[in-house]
Short mmCIF file of C-alpha atoms in Angstrom, two decimals:
data_model
loop_
_atom_site.label_atom_id
_atom_site.label_comp_id
_atom_site.label_asym_id
_atom_site.label_seq_id
_atom_site.Cartn_x
_atom_site.Cartn_y
_atom_site.Cartn_z
CA MET W 1 -0.20 4.79 -58.43
CA ILE W 2 -1.73 2.92 -61.26
CA LEU W 3 0.71 0.57 -62.92
CA ASN W 4 0.42 0.21 -66.67
CA ASP W 5 0.65 -3.73 -66.82
CA GLY W 6 -2.34 -4.87 -68.48
CA ILE W 7 -4.03 -5.75 -65.40
CA PRO W 8 -5.52 -3.36 -62.93
CA LEU W 9 -2.65 -3.03 -60.54
CA GLU W 10 -2.17 -0.40 -57.98
CA LEU W 11 0.99 0.36 -55.98
CA ARG W 12 -0.07 1.85 -52.79
CA ASP W 13 2.38 2.82 -49.85
CA GLY W 14 4.88 0.47 -51.35
CA LYS W 15 2.47 -2.52 -51.59
CA LEU W 16 0.67 -4.10 -54.71
CA PHE W 17 -3.12 -4.36 -54.96
CA LEU W 18 -4.89 -6.26 -57.83
CA HIS W 19 -8.72 -5.35 -58.39
CA GLY W 20 -8.30 -3.43 -54.99
CA ALA W 21 -7.30 -6.44 -52.99
CA ALA W 22 -3.89 -6.64 -51.41
CA LEU W 23 -1.50 -9.22 -52.99
CA GLN W 24 0.91 -11.45 -50.93
CA SER W 25 4.54 -10.76 -51.20
CA SER W 26 7.96 -12.16 -50.06
CA GLN W 27 10.71 -9.70 -49.25
CA ARG W 28 14.24 -9.44 -49.35
CA THR W 29 15.97 -7.44 -46.51
CA ALA W 30 19.38 -5.99 -46.36
CA GLN W 31 20.39 -8.96 -44.07
CA ASP W 32 19.14 -11.21 -47.05
CA MET W 33 21.60 -9.36 -49.34
CA ARG W 34 24.78 -9.52 -47.11
CA ASP W 35 26.56 -11.97 -49.50
CA VAL W 36 26.43 -9.80 -52.63
CA SER W 37 26.50 -5.94 -51.08
CA SER W 38 27.90 -3.67 -48.57
CA PRO W 39 26.68 -3.66 -45.04
CA SER W 40 23.50 -1.96 -44.26
CA SER W 41 20.72 -1.78 -41.67
CA ALA W 42 20.03 -5.67 -41.48
CA GLU W 43 16.15 -5.57 -41.14
CA GLU W 44 15.56 -2.80 -43.82
CA ILE W 45 13.35 -4.00 -46.75
CA ILE W 46 15.22 -3.72 -50.07
CA TYR W 47 12.50 -5.17 -52.29
CA LEU W 48 9.24 -7.25 -52.46
CA MET W 49 8.54 -9.90 -54.82
CA TYR W 50 4.93 -10.87 -56.07
CA ARG W 51 4.82 -14.15 -57.81
CA ASN W 52 2.43 -15.43 -60.30
CA ILE W 53 0.20 -12.50 -60.81
CA PHE W 54 -2.53 -12.73 -63.30
CA ASP W 55 -6.15 -11.95 -64.15
CA LYS W 56 -8.36 -14.91 -63.26
CA ARG W 57 -9.71 -14.91 -66.90
CA HIS W 58 -6.16 -15.71 -68.26
CA ALA W 59 -5.53 -18.65 -65.92
CA GLU W 60 -5.92 -21.30 -68.55
CA LEU W 61 -3.89 -19.31 -71.04
CA ILE W 62 -0.98 -18.81 -68.64
CA ALA W 63 -1.25 -22.55 -67.73
CA LYS W 64 -1.29 -23.65 -71.26
CA HIS W 65 1.82 -21.61 -72.19
CA LYS W 66 3.83 -22.50 -69.00
CA ILE W 67 4.49 -18.78 -68.27
CA ARG W 68 4.75 -16.97 -64.88
CA HIS W 69 4.34 -13.23 -64.45
CA ASP W 70 5.90 -11.57 -61.57
CA ILE W 71 6.20 -8.01 -60.26
CA THR W 72 9.18 -6.82 -58.10
CA ILE W 73 8.92 -3.56 -56.17
CA ILE W 74 12.57 -2.19 -55.46
CA PHE W 75 12.69 0.76 -52.96
CA PRO W 76 15.10 3.62 -53.06
CA LYS W 77 17.54 2.56 -50.54
CA MET W 78 21.37 2.38 -50.18
CA LEU W 79 23.24 -0.79 -49.66
CA GLY W 80 26.29 0.82 -47.90
CA ASN W 81 27.74 2.86 -51.01
CA GLU W 82 25.53 0.90 -53.54
CA PHE W 83 22.11 1.59 -54.91
CA SER W 84 19.35 -0.91 -54.05
CA LYS W 85 19.29 -3.97 -56.29
CA THR W 86 18.03 -7.53 -56.55
CA LEU W 87 20.09 -10.41 -55.38
CA GLY W 88 20.87 -11.62 -58.74
CA HIS W 89 20.77 -15.10 -60.42
CA TYR W 90 21.38 -17.18 -63.34
CA HIS W 91 18.72 -19.59 -64.97
CA SER W 92 18.61 -23.30 -65.36
CA ILE W 93 19.45 -25.11 -68.69
CA SER W 94 16.68 -25.79 -71.10
CA LYS W 95 18.14 -28.23 -73.74
CA THR W 96 21.36 -26.65 -74.83
CA VAL W 97 21.20 -23.10 -73.43
CA SER W 98 19.80 -21.55 -70.23
CA TYR W 99 16.33 -20.25 -70.10
CA THR W 100 15.62 -16.60 -70.45
CA GLU W 101 13.44 -13.94 -68.98
CA VAL W 102 11.73 -10.70 -70.23
CA TYR W 103 11.40 -7.50 -67.98
CA GLU W 104 9.30 -4.45 -68.29
CA VAL W 105 9.69 -1.26 -66.18
CA LEU W 106 6.29 -0.34 -64.98
CA ALA W 107 7.30 2.69 -62.79
CA GLY W 108 10.60 4.50 -62.12
CA LYS W 109 13.94 3.86 -63.96
CA ALA W 110 15.98 0.59 -63.95
CA HIS W 111 19.53 -0.50 -64.73
CA PHE W 112 19.65 -4.12 -65.77
CA LEU W 113 22.97 -5.57 -65.19
CA LEU W 114 23.68 -8.57 -67.29
CA GLN W 115 26.67 -10.69 -67.31
CA LYS W 116 28.12 -13.78 -69.05
CA VAL W 117 31.20 -15.36 -67.18
CA SER W 118 33.27 -18.36 -67.28
CA GLY W 119 34.37 -19.16 -63.76
CA ASN W 120 35.12 -15.47 -62.42
CA LYS W 121 36.32 -14.35 -65.98
CA VAL W 122 33.91 -11.86 -67.48
CA GLU W 123 33.09 -12.59 -71.12
CA ASP W 124 30.65 -9.87 -71.39
CA ALA W 125 28.95 -7.48 -68.98
CA VAL W 126 26.17 -4.99 -70.04
CA VAL W 127 23.90 -2.51 -68.30
CA LEU W 128 20.65 -1.62 -69.95
CA GLU W 129 19.25 1.54 -69.03
CA ALA W 130 15.29 1.35 -68.97
CA ASN W 131 12.78 3.91 -68.59
CA GLU W 132 9.01 3.38 -67.86
CA GLY W 133 7.56 1.14 -70.64
CA ASP W 134 10.79 -0.09 -71.70
CA ALA W 135 11.28 -3.97 -72.14
CA VAL W 136 14.53 -6.13 -71.58
CA ILE W 137 15.30 -9.60 -72.61
CA VAL W 138 17.86 -11.42 -70.56
CA PRO W 139 19.66 -13.62 -73.13
CA ASN W 140 20.42 -17.18 -72.55
CA ASP W 141 23.58 -18.02 -70.35
CA TYR W 142 23.68 -14.52 -68.80
CA GLY W 143 23.30 -13.91 -64.94
CA HIS W 144 21.24 -10.79 -64.13
CA MET W 145 20.22 -8.26 -61.46
CA THR W 146 18.00 -5.30 -61.41
CA ILE W 147 19.20 -1.80 -59.83
CA ASN W 148 17.22 1.01 -58.78
CA PRO W 149 19.64 4.06 -59.36
CA THR W 150 17.20 6.70 -58.22
CA THR W 151 15.33 8.05 -55.27
CA GLU W 152 11.98 6.81 -56.46
CA ILE W 153 10.47 3.48 -56.12
CA LEU W 154 11.02 1.12 -59.09
CA ALA W 155 8.42 -1.41 -60.26
CA VAL W 156 9.25 -3.95 -62.80
CA SER W 157 7.29 -6.89 -64.22
CA ASP W 158 8.70 -10.07 -65.75
CA LEU W 159 7.65 -12.93 -67.63
CA GLN W 160 9.43 -16.41 -67.57
CA SER W 161 9.01 -20.16 -68.00
CA THR W 162 7.55 -22.04 -65.31
CA LEU W 163 10.14 -24.72 -66.25
CA ALA W 164 12.94 -22.46 -65.23
CA ALA W 165 14.72 -22.41 -61.92
CA ALA W 166 16.97 -19.59 -60.50
CA ASP W 167 20.41 -20.24 -59.27
CA TYR W 168 21.70 -17.50 -56.90
CA GLN W 169 24.89 -19.21 -55.77
CA PRO W 170 27.18 -18.19 -58.50
CA ILE W 171 26.78 -14.50 -57.80
CA LYS W 172 26.96 -15.06 -53.92
CA ASN W 173 30.26 -17.12 -54.44
CA LEU W 174 31.67 -13.98 -55.95
CA ARG W 175 30.40 -11.52 -53.41
CA GLY W 176 27.96 -9.97 -56.14
CA ALA W 177 27.93 -9.24 -59.81
CA ALA W 178 31.05 -8.11 -61.79
CA TYR W 179 30.04 -4.51 -61.05
CA PHE W 180 28.48 -2.53 -58.18
CA GLU W 181 26.80 0.73 -58.94
CA THR W 182 27.41 3.61 -56.53
CA LYS W 183 26.66 7.33 -56.99
CA ARG W 184 30.12 7.67 -58.38
CA GLY W 185 29.33 5.16 -61.14
CA PHE W 186 30.24 1.42 -61.56
CA VAL W 187 32.68 -0.10 -59.49
CA LYS W 188 34.53 -3.25 -60.37
CA ASN W 189 34.09 -6.37 -58.21
CA THR W 190 37.70 -7.66 -57.86
CA ASN W 191 36.61 -11.13 -57.46
CA TYR W 192 36.18 -11.16 -61.23
CA THR W 193 38.82 -10.97 -63.88
CA ASN W 194 38.81 -9.48 -67.45
CA HIS W 195 36.46 -6.61 -66.49
CA ILE W 196 34.32 -5.38 -69.62
CA LEU W 197 31.27 -3.16 -69.28
CA ARG W 198 28.98 -1.89 -72.00
CA ILE W 199 26.24 0.55 -71.07
CA LEU W 200 23.21 0.74 -73.56
CA LYS W 201 19.84 2.08 -73.82
CA ALA W 202 16.91 -0.46 -73.63
CA GLY W 203 14.18 1.20 -75.68
CA HIS W 204 14.29 -0.94 -78.97
CA ILE W 205 13.24 -4.57 -78.16
CA LYS W 206 9.41 -3.75 -77.96
CA ALA W 207 9.38 -2.15 -81.33
CA LYS W 208 11.91 -4.39 -82.91
CA TYR W 209 10.63 -7.81 -81.67
CA PHE W 210 6.92 -7.50 -80.15
CA GLY W 211 6.01 -4.83 -82.63
CA SER W 212 3.90 -2.93 -79.95
CA LYS W 213 3.95 -0.58 -77.31
CA LYS W 214 1.34 -2.28 -75.02
CA PRO W 215 2.33 -3.63 -71.74
CA LEU W 216 4.04 -7.11 -72.10
CA TYR W 217 1.21 -8.85 -70.26
CA SER W 218 -1.26 -7.56 -72.87
CA ILE W 219 0.95 -8.65 -75.73
CA PHE W 220 1.00 -12.11 -74.26
CA VAL W 221 -2.64 -12.41 -73.90
CA GLU W 222 -3.10 -11.29 -77.50
CA ALA W 223 -0.15 -13.02 -78.98
CA PRO W 224 1.34 -15.79 -76.73
CA GLU W 225 3.39 -17.30 -79.53
CA LYS W 226 5.66 -14.25 -79.28
CA PHE W 227 7.03 -15.69 -75.92
CA LYS W 228 7.90 -19.12 -77.25
CA PHE W 229 11.48 -17.98 -76.75
CA LEU W 230 10.84 -18.29 -72.79
CA ASN W 231 10.39 -22.00 -73.15
CA GLU W 232 12.54 -22.78 -76.22
CA PRO W 233 15.50 -20.36 -76.01
CA GLU W 234 17.69 -22.57 -78.12
CA ASN W 235 15.53 -21.74 -81.06
CA PHE W 236 15.83 -17.97 -80.71
CA LEU W 237 19.41 -17.30 -80.51
CA GLU W 238 19.23 -14.39 -82.91
CA LEU W 239 16.62 -12.68 -80.71
CA MET W 240 19.25 -13.14 -77.80
CA ARG W 241 21.86 -11.46 -79.84
CA LEU W 242 19.36 -8.48 -80.64
CA ALA W 243 18.54 -8.07 -76.78
CA ILE W 244 21.93 -6.79 -76.06
CA ALA W 245 23.20 -5.36 -79.49
CA GLY W 246 24.33 -1.88 -79.32
#
């Protein structure tokens, strides 16, 4: 399967190739997910992470703008009663707010679960339903995870600042995100209070902000200034609001 990511990526037997060469990945198994999900076969691979993927021609541009481009492959597994998902994390603080991140669905269908909490109290939780080609911006101060609610492989790309760090512990401490997605729908995680959940479509960000239907990687190469929000989130609070507007 050729992935429309702006560089010649091929997904073959669940593994990623660039210019025909296999790329190195790290993996998350069901055992790695034990703090945030239902029991499952311990050694089963849930997803693969490919870090800092770029065309060598763009190495200087990537470094200049302090951007990292990653690919995640999420297999259509079940974690007990849950659909497969990523571990989930929050981002470190820039100046006054946390860093953000932007995702694109390259193959399959994704549910991006975003949540803003104070302690264990949910201030906002939203699921953005995204199809192939859709982009999702994670707003500042939101934790997030990606869910594969289908029987097909899900491939997503993301761009983020190299200055940002991921904090997995808050979600682990509460045994997962505020909601678990099962075949029967979303189930509340009772370790949280004040449950709120909005479910939205994710198809508007590319047109409204990026003004292009091209892959995010291609947009970055052509117009890196459009990605300043990744390094300066405090200067793009209106964009953060737009990202999860109904």
